[in-house]
Amino acid sequence: MKKTGNLYLIPTILAEGTADKVISPQVKDTVQNLTYFIVENLRTARRFVKIICPELVIEQLNFVQIDKDATPAQVQAALKPLIEKGIDAGIISEAGCPGIADPGAEVVKYAHQQNIKVIPFAGPSAILLSLMASGFNGQQFAFHGYLPIDKSPRLQALRQLEKEMQQRNQTQIFMETPYRNNKLLEDLLISLHPDTKLCIAANITSPEQEFIQTKTIQQWKGKLPDIHKQPAVFLIYK
């Protein structure tokens, strides 16, 4: 049987200028020997590869974009070089670890169906790092991605998350588009119980801008940070 290529899950940075600190030599060595990449965003992936392996000629590498709008046919086509030619490939998310809140998960799912070996590398994940730093329950937790945009459904979703937190003894984790962060914070203050704890984790791994604090909703009132347009993760727990 013809041997398929390997699919490497390549973590990338969360904050600018941190590659030397958060990306392991193992990742750099692997990228150095790859010529084919399946990526969420072409521009950021090319830039990341050039940062960690400046000796590579980007124009000689092949990048295929698989984002949240990719069809199953596009996902399958992206893996053809591994199946038909035995070429190794790397998956690169726009930020953090591939497959975690990332469309690369669909590529990985199809890779398993085709008996392609999947090899993950450790790297920065905003979700896991925020959970580690929150002081909340790391035994039971749930990530919900993005909450509804409209105010009424979002307030309802927040109250439901608080209910699940209490019933299941479970940390609830979610995100927001950065330019709507401050509006979400306002909704958190008006929808959650004063004693519910909220962890705000913004600019994770950034040496100068990282902000991670856990307080009760009551303690946050009147003292909210300005995290407008800053990448952030929000966690609630009792």
mmCIF file of C-alpha atoms in Angstrom:
data_model
loop_
_atom_site.group_PDB
_atom_site.id
_atom_site.type_symbol
_atom_site.label_atom_id
_atom_site.label_comp_id
_atom_site.label_asym_id
_atom_site.label_seq_id
_atom_site.Cartn_x
_atom_site.Cartn_y
_atom_site.Cartn_z
ATOM 1 C CA MET A 1 0.000 0.000 0.000
ATOM 2 C CA LYS A 2 1.253 3.454 -0.912
ATOM 3 C CA LYS A 3 2.391 5.419 2.150
ATOM 4 C CA THR A 4 0.564 8.678 2.819
ATOM 5 C CA GLY A 5 2.261 11.824 4.039
ATOM 6 C CA ASN A 6 2.066 12.978 7.652
ATOM 7 C CA LEU A 7 -0.136 15.851 8.789
ATOM 8 C CA TYR A 8 1.640 18.072 11.335
ATOM 9 C CA LEU A 9 -0.394 20.431 13.533
ATOM 10 C CA ILE A 10 1.747 23.557 13.767
ATOM 11 C CA PRO A 11 0.970 25.989 16.625
ATOM 12 C CA THR A 12 1.508 29.671 15.948
ATOM 13 C CA ILE A 13 1.805 32.792 18.095
ATOM 14 C CA LEU A 14 -0.952 34.623 19.980
ATOM 15 C CA ALA A 15 0.973 37.892 20.386
ATOM 16 C CA GLU A 16 3.408 39.694 18.102
ATOM 17 C CA GLY A 17 7.107 39.216 18.708
ATOM 18 C CA THR A 18 6.783 36.102 20.875
ATOM 19 C CA ALA A 19 7.834 33.334 18.462
ATOM 20 C CA ASP A 20 11.241 32.841 20.103
ATOM 21 C CA LYS A 21 9.583 32.373 23.492
ATOM 22 C CA VAL A 22 6.527 30.222 22.719
ATOM 23 C CA ILE A 23 7.401 28.192 19.604
ATOM 24 C CA SER A 24 9.564 25.142 20.275
ATOM 25 C CA PRO A 25 12.669 24.120 18.292
ATOM 26 C CA GLN A 26 10.779 20.945 17.305
ATOM 27 C CA VAL A 27 8.158 23.046 15.509
ATOM 28 C CA LYS A 28 10.806 25.119 13.744
ATOM 29 C CA ASP A 29 12.717 22.014 12.633
ATOM 30 C CA THR A 30 9.536 20.488 11.238
ATOM 31 C CA VAL A 31 8.448 23.620 9.356
ATOM 32 C CA GLN A 32 11.932 23.897 7.890
ATOM 33 C CA ASN A 33 11.428 20.562 6.141
ATOM 34 C CA LEU A 34 7.888 21.128 4.855
ATOM 35 C CA THR A 35 6.898 22.532 1.479
ATOM 36 C CA TYR A 36 3.118 22.227 1.756
ATOM 37 C CA PHE A 37 0.837 24.012 4.242
ATOM 38 C CA ILE A 38 -2.918 23.982 4.832
ATOM 39 C CA VAL A 39 -3.743 27.276 6.520
ATOM 40 C CA GLU A 40 -6.608 29.340 7.879
ATOM 41 C CA ASN A 41 -5.234 32.626 6.535
ATOM 42 C CA LEU A 42 -2.676 32.869 3.733
ATOM 43 C CA ARG A 43 -1.097 36.172 4.752
ATOM 44 C CA THR A 44 -0.594 35.396 8.445
ATOM 45 C CA ALA A 45 0.623 31.853 7.719
ATOM 46 C CA ARG A 46 3.254 33.000 5.223
ATOM 47 C CA ARG A 47 4.406 35.665 7.641
ATOM 48 C CA PHE A 48 4.645 33.174 10.515
ATOM 49 C CA VAL A 49 6.671 30.679 8.472
ATOM 50 C CA LYS A 50 9.081 33.458 7.454
ATOM 51 C CA ILE A 51 9.474 34.558 11.078
ATOM 52 C CA ILE A 52 10.390 31.130 12.474
ATOM 53 C CA CYS A 53 12.313 29.936 9.382
ATOM 54 C CA PRO A 54 13.743 33.045 7.696
ATOM 55 C CA GLU A 55 15.964 30.912 5.454
ATOM 56 C CA LEU A 56 12.943 29.491 3.606
ATOM 57 C CA VAL A 57 11.899 31.035 0.292
ATOM 58 C CA ILE A 58 8.164 31.591 0.682
ATOM 59 C CA GLU A 59 7.592 31.645 -3.078
ATOM 60 C CA GLN A 60 8.852 28.063 -3.280
ATOM 61 C CA LEU A 61 6.282 26.822 -0.751
ATOM 62 C CA ASN A 62 2.693 25.820 -1.423
ATOM 63 C CA PHE A 63 -0.059 27.282 0.790
ATOM 64 C CA VAL A 64 -3.714 26.200 0.518
ATOM 65 C CA GLN A 65 -6.341 28.136 2.464
ATOM 66 C CA ILE A 66 -9.009 26.220 4.366
ATOM 67 C CA ASP A 67 -11.091 28.645 6.406
ATOM 68 C CA LYS A 68 -14.513 28.453 8.073
ATOM 69 C CA ASP A 69 -16.237 28.769 4.679
ATOM 70 C CA ALA A 70 -14.367 25.883 3.046
ATOM 71 C CA THR A 71 -16.513 23.132 1.528
ATOM 72 C CA PRO A 72 -15.996 19.401 2.197
ATOM 73 C CA ALA A 73 -14.695 19.087 -1.370
ATOM 74 C CA GLN A 74 -12.051 21.756 -0.693
ATOM 75 C CA VAL A 75 -11.003 20.017 2.521
ATOM 76 C CA GLN A 76 -10.613 16.722 0.685
ATOM 77 C CA ALA A 77 -8.710 18.377 -2.166
ATOM 78 C CA ALA A 78 -6.284 19.943 0.335
ATOM 79 C CA LEU A 79 -5.237 16.467 1.497
ATOM 80 C CA LYS A 80 -4.794 14.954 -1.972
ATOM 81 C CA PRO A 81 -1.021 15.609 -2.091
ATOM 82 C CA LEU A 82 -0.634 13.582 1.122
ATOM 83 C CA ILE A 83 -2.741 10.714 -0.193
ATOM 84 C CA GLU A 84 -1.572 10.586 -3.806
ATOM 85 C CA LYS A 85 2.046 11.771 -3.540
ATOM 86 C CA GLY A 86 2.995 10.981 0.058
ATOM 87 C CA ILE A 87 3.840 14.645 0.741
ATOM 88 C CA ASP A 88 3.977 15.811 4.363
ATOM 89 C CA ALA A 89 1.877 18.861 5.267
ATOM 90 C CA GLY A 90 1.516 21.313 8.120
ATOM 91 C CA ILE A 91 -1.713 22.886 9.345
ATOM 92 C CA ILE A 92 -1.401 26.476 10.572
ATOM 93 C CA SER A 93 -4.212 28.328 12.342
ATOM 94 C CA GLU A 94 -4.491 32.113 12.287
ATOM 95 C CA ALA A 95 -3.517 32.102 15.967
ATOM 96 C CA GLY A 96 -2.761 29.439 18.549
ATOM 97 C CA CYS A 97 -3.205 25.699 18.097
ATOM 98 C CA PRO A 98 -4.820 24.146 14.996
ATOM 99 C CA GLY A 99 -8.067 22.315 15.559
ATOM 100 C CA ILE A 100 -9.040 24.221 18.707
ATOM 101 C CA ALA A 101 -11.813 26.679 17.782
ATOM 102 C CA ASP A 102 -10.327 26.448 14.309
ATOM 103 C CA PRO A 103 -11.468 25.154 10.884
ATOM 104 C CA GLY A 104 -8.379 22.950 10.726
ATOM 105 C CA ALA A 105 -10.399 20.429 12.741
ATOM 106 C CA GLU A 106 -12.257 19.477 9.547
ATOM 107 C CA VAL A 107 -8.971 18.717 7.808
ATOM 108 C CA VAL A 108 -7.855 16.570 10.730
ATOM 109 C CA LYS A 109 -11.190 14.700 10.743
ATOM 110 C CA TYR A 110 -10.838 13.814 7.071
ATOM 111 C CA ALA A 111 -7.167 12.899 7.565
ATOM 112 C CA HIS A 112 -8.184 10.246 10.094
ATOM 113 C CA GLN A 113 -10.749 8.874 7.647
ATOM 114 C CA GLN A 114 -7.936 8.462 5.119
ATOM 115 C CA ASN A 115 -5.557 6.853 7.642
ATOM 116 C CA ILE A 116 -3.190 9.801 7.463
ATOM 117 C CA LYS A 117 -0.925 10.048 10.511
ATOM 118 C CA VAL A 118 -1.732 13.188 12.525
ATOM 119 C CA ILE A 119 1.084 14.645 14.631
ATOM 120 C CA PRO A 120 0.227 17.497 17.055
ATOM 121 C CA PHE A 121 2.815 19.837 18.543
ATOM 122 C CA ALA A 122 2.461 21.680 21.835
ATOM 123 C CA GLY A 123 2.032 25.427 21.609
ATOM 124 C CA PRO A 124 0.110 28.419 22.946
ATOM 125 C CA SER A 125 -3.660 28.066 23.211
ATOM 126 C CA ALA A 126 -5.573 31.106 24.476
ATOM 127 C CA ILE A 127 -8.368 28.871 25.760
ATOM 128 C CA LEU A 128 -6.144 26.579 27.819
ATOM 129 C CA LEU A 129 -3.784 29.314 29.023
ATOM 130 C CA SER A 130 -6.701 31.437 30.230
ATOM 131 C CA LEU A 131 -8.175 28.435 32.061
ATOM 132 C CA MET A 132 -4.812 27.708 33.686
ATOM 133 C CA ALA A 133 -4.512 31.306 34.888
ATOM 134 C CA SER A 134 -8.131 31.770 36.008
ATOM 135 C CA GLY A 135 -8.123 29.726 39.208
ATOM 136 C CA PHE A 136 -11.329 28.064 38.025
ATOM 137 C CA ASN A 137 -12.284 24.396 37.721
ATOM 138 C CA GLY A 138 -9.854 22.736 35.325
ATOM 139 C CA GLN A 139 -11.432 19.312 35.802
ATOM 140 C CA GLN A 140 -14.752 20.247 34.242
ATOM 141 C CA PHE A 141 -15.062 23.054 31.708
ATOM 142 C CA ALA A 142 -16.800 23.894 28.452
ATOM 143 C CA PHE A 143 -15.811 26.218 25.600
ATOM 144 C CA HIS A 144 -18.706 27.883 23.788
ATOM 145 C CA GLY A 145 -16.938 29.939 21.124
ATOM 146 C CA TYR A 146 -18.731 33.163 20.231
ATOM 147 C CA LEU A 147 -22.006 34.171 21.871
ATOM 148 C CA PRO A 148 -24.960 35.727 19.969
ATOM 149 C CA ILE A 149 -24.372 39.255 18.663
ATOM 150 C CA ASP A 150 -27.825 40.679 19.396
ATOM 151 C CA LYS A 151 -28.306 41.886 22.956
ATOM 152 C CA SER A 152 -31.406 39.942 24.007
ATOM 153 C CA PRO A 153 -30.195 36.496 22.823
ATOM 154 C CA ARG A 154 -26.759 37.216 24.275
ATOM 155 C CA LEU A 155 -28.122 38.085 27.719
ATOM 156 C CA GLN A 156 -30.165 34.912 27.599
ATOM 157 C CA ALA A 157 -27.082 32.891 26.608
ATOM 158 C CA LEU A 158 -25.052 34.364 29.478
ATOM 159 C CA ARG A 159 -27.742 33.482 32.001
ATOM 160 C CA GLN A 160 -27.881 29.957 30.589
ATOM 161 C CA LEU A 161 -24.093 29.597 30.916
ATOM 162 C CA GLU A 162 -24.304 30.744 34.519
ATOM 163 C CA LYS A 163 -27.031 28.156 35.150
ATOM 164 C CA GLU A 164 -24.884 25.378 33.616
ATOM 165 C CA MET A 165 -21.910 26.555 35.668
ATOM 166 C CA GLN A 166 -23.898 26.138 38.864
ATOM 167 C CA GLN A 167 -25.623 22.859 37.979
ATOM 168 C CA ARG A 168 -22.565 21.098 36.582
ATOM 169 C CA ASN A 169 -19.817 22.722 38.659
ATOM 170 C CA GLN A 170 -18.287 23.605 35.308
ATOM 171 C CA THR A 171 -16.123 26.518 34.155
ATOM 172 C CA GLN A 172 -17.739 28.270 31.183
ATOM 173 C CA ILE A 173 -15.376 29.736 28.561
ATOM 174 C CA PHE A 174 -16.260 31.985 25.614
ATOM 175 C CA MET A 175 -14.852 34.655 23.314
ATOM 176 C CA GLU A 176 -15.941 37.764 21.449
ATOM 177 C CA THR A 177 -14.865 39.639 18.344
ATOM 178 C CA PRO A 178 -12.288 42.087 19.783
ATOM 179 C CA TYR A 179 -14.102 45.283 18.775
ATOM 180 C CA ARG A 180 -17.177 44.110 20.732
ATOM 181 C CA ASN A 181 -15.296 43.196 23.928
ATOM 182 C CA ASN A 182 -16.361 46.209 25.962
ATOM 183 C CA LYS A 183 -20.019 45.735 25.056
ATOM 184 C CA LEU A 184 -19.808 42.096 26.179
ATOM 185 C CA LEU A 185 -18.307 43.185 29.490
ATOM 186 C CA GLU A 186 -21.249 45.525 30.050
ATOM 187 C CA ASP A 187 -23.681 42.675 29.345
ATOM 188 C CA LEU A 188 -21.826 40.390 31.739
ATOM 189 C CA LEU A 189 -22.253 42.903 34.547
ATOM 190 C CA ILE A 190 -25.992 43.267 34.063
ATOM 191 C CA SER A 191 -26.844 39.611 33.426
ATOM 192 C CA LEU A 192 -24.789 37.630 35.966
ATOM 193 C CA HIS A 193 -25.124 37.251 39.727
ATOM 194 C CA PRO A 194 -22.871 39.629 41.722
ATOM 195 C CA ASP A 195 -21.061 36.679 43.356
ATOM 196 C CA THR A 196 -20.276 34.892 40.075
ATOM 197 C CA LYS A 197 -16.573 35.084 39.316
ATOM 198 C CA LEU A 198 -15.373 36.417 35.954
ATOM 199 C CA CYS A 199 -11.843 36.004 34.593
ATOM 200 C CA ILE A 200 -10.810 38.393 31.830
ATOM 201 C CA ALA A 201 -7.737 37.191 29.921
ATOM 202 C CA ALA A 202 -6.520 39.542 27.184
ATOM 203 C CA ASN A 203 -3.363 39.670 25.045
ATOM 204 C CA ILE A 204 -2.217 36.330 26.407
ATOM 205 C CA THR A 205 1.588 35.760 26.173
ATOM 206 C CA SER A 206 2.254 39.431 25.301
ATOM 207 C CA PRO A 207 5.133 40.620 27.543
ATOM 208 C CA GLU A 208 3.813 44.197 27.796
ATOM 209 C CA GLN A 209 0.049 43.967 27.302
ATOM 210 C CA GLU A 210 -1.032 40.691 28.898
ATOM 211 C CA PHE A 211 -3.956 41.213 31.280
ATOM 212 C CA ILE A 212 -5.377 38.313 33.322
ATOM 213 C CA GLN A 213 -7.523 38.984 36.387
ATOM 214 C CA THR A 214 -10.266 37.108 38.226
ATOM 215 C CA LYS A 215 -12.863 38.979 40.311
ATOM 216 C CA THR A 216 -16.528 38.675 41.200
ATOM 217 C CA ILE A 217 -19.039 40.508 39.034
ATOM 218 C CA GLN A 218 -19.624 42.881 41.944
ATOM 219 C CA GLN A 219 -15.888 43.642 42.161
ATOM 220 C CA TRP A 220 -15.674 44.303 38.413
ATOM 221 C CA LYS A 221 -18.462 46.907 38.511
ATOM 222 C CA GLY A 222 -16.981 50.344 37.983
ATOM 223 C CA LYS A 223 -13.487 48.920 37.456
ATOM 224 C CA LEU A 224 -13.611 47.283 34.015
ATOM 225 C CA PRO A 225 -10.454 47.248 31.889
ATOM 226 C CA ASP A 226 -10.517 48.780 28.423
ATOM 227 C CA ILE A 227 -9.858 45.793 26.138
ATOM 228 C CA HIS A 228 -11.397 47.267 22.998
ATOM 229 C CA LYS A 229 -9.934 45.564 19.891
ATOM 230 C CA GLN A 230 -7.723 43.309 22.028
ATOM 231 C CA PRO A 231 -7.905 39.484 21.693
ATOM 232 C CA ALA A 232 -9.505 38.149 24.846
ATOM 233 C CA VAL A 233 -11.039 35.085 26.488
ATOM 234 C CA PHE A 234 -13.763 35.246 29.141
ATOM 235 C CA LEU A 235 -14.413 32.640 31.834
ATOM 236 C CA ILE A 236 -17.075 32.417 34.525
ATOM 237 C CA TYR A 237 -17.264 30.167 37.573
ATOM 238 C CA LYS A 238 -18.865 30.174 41.003
#
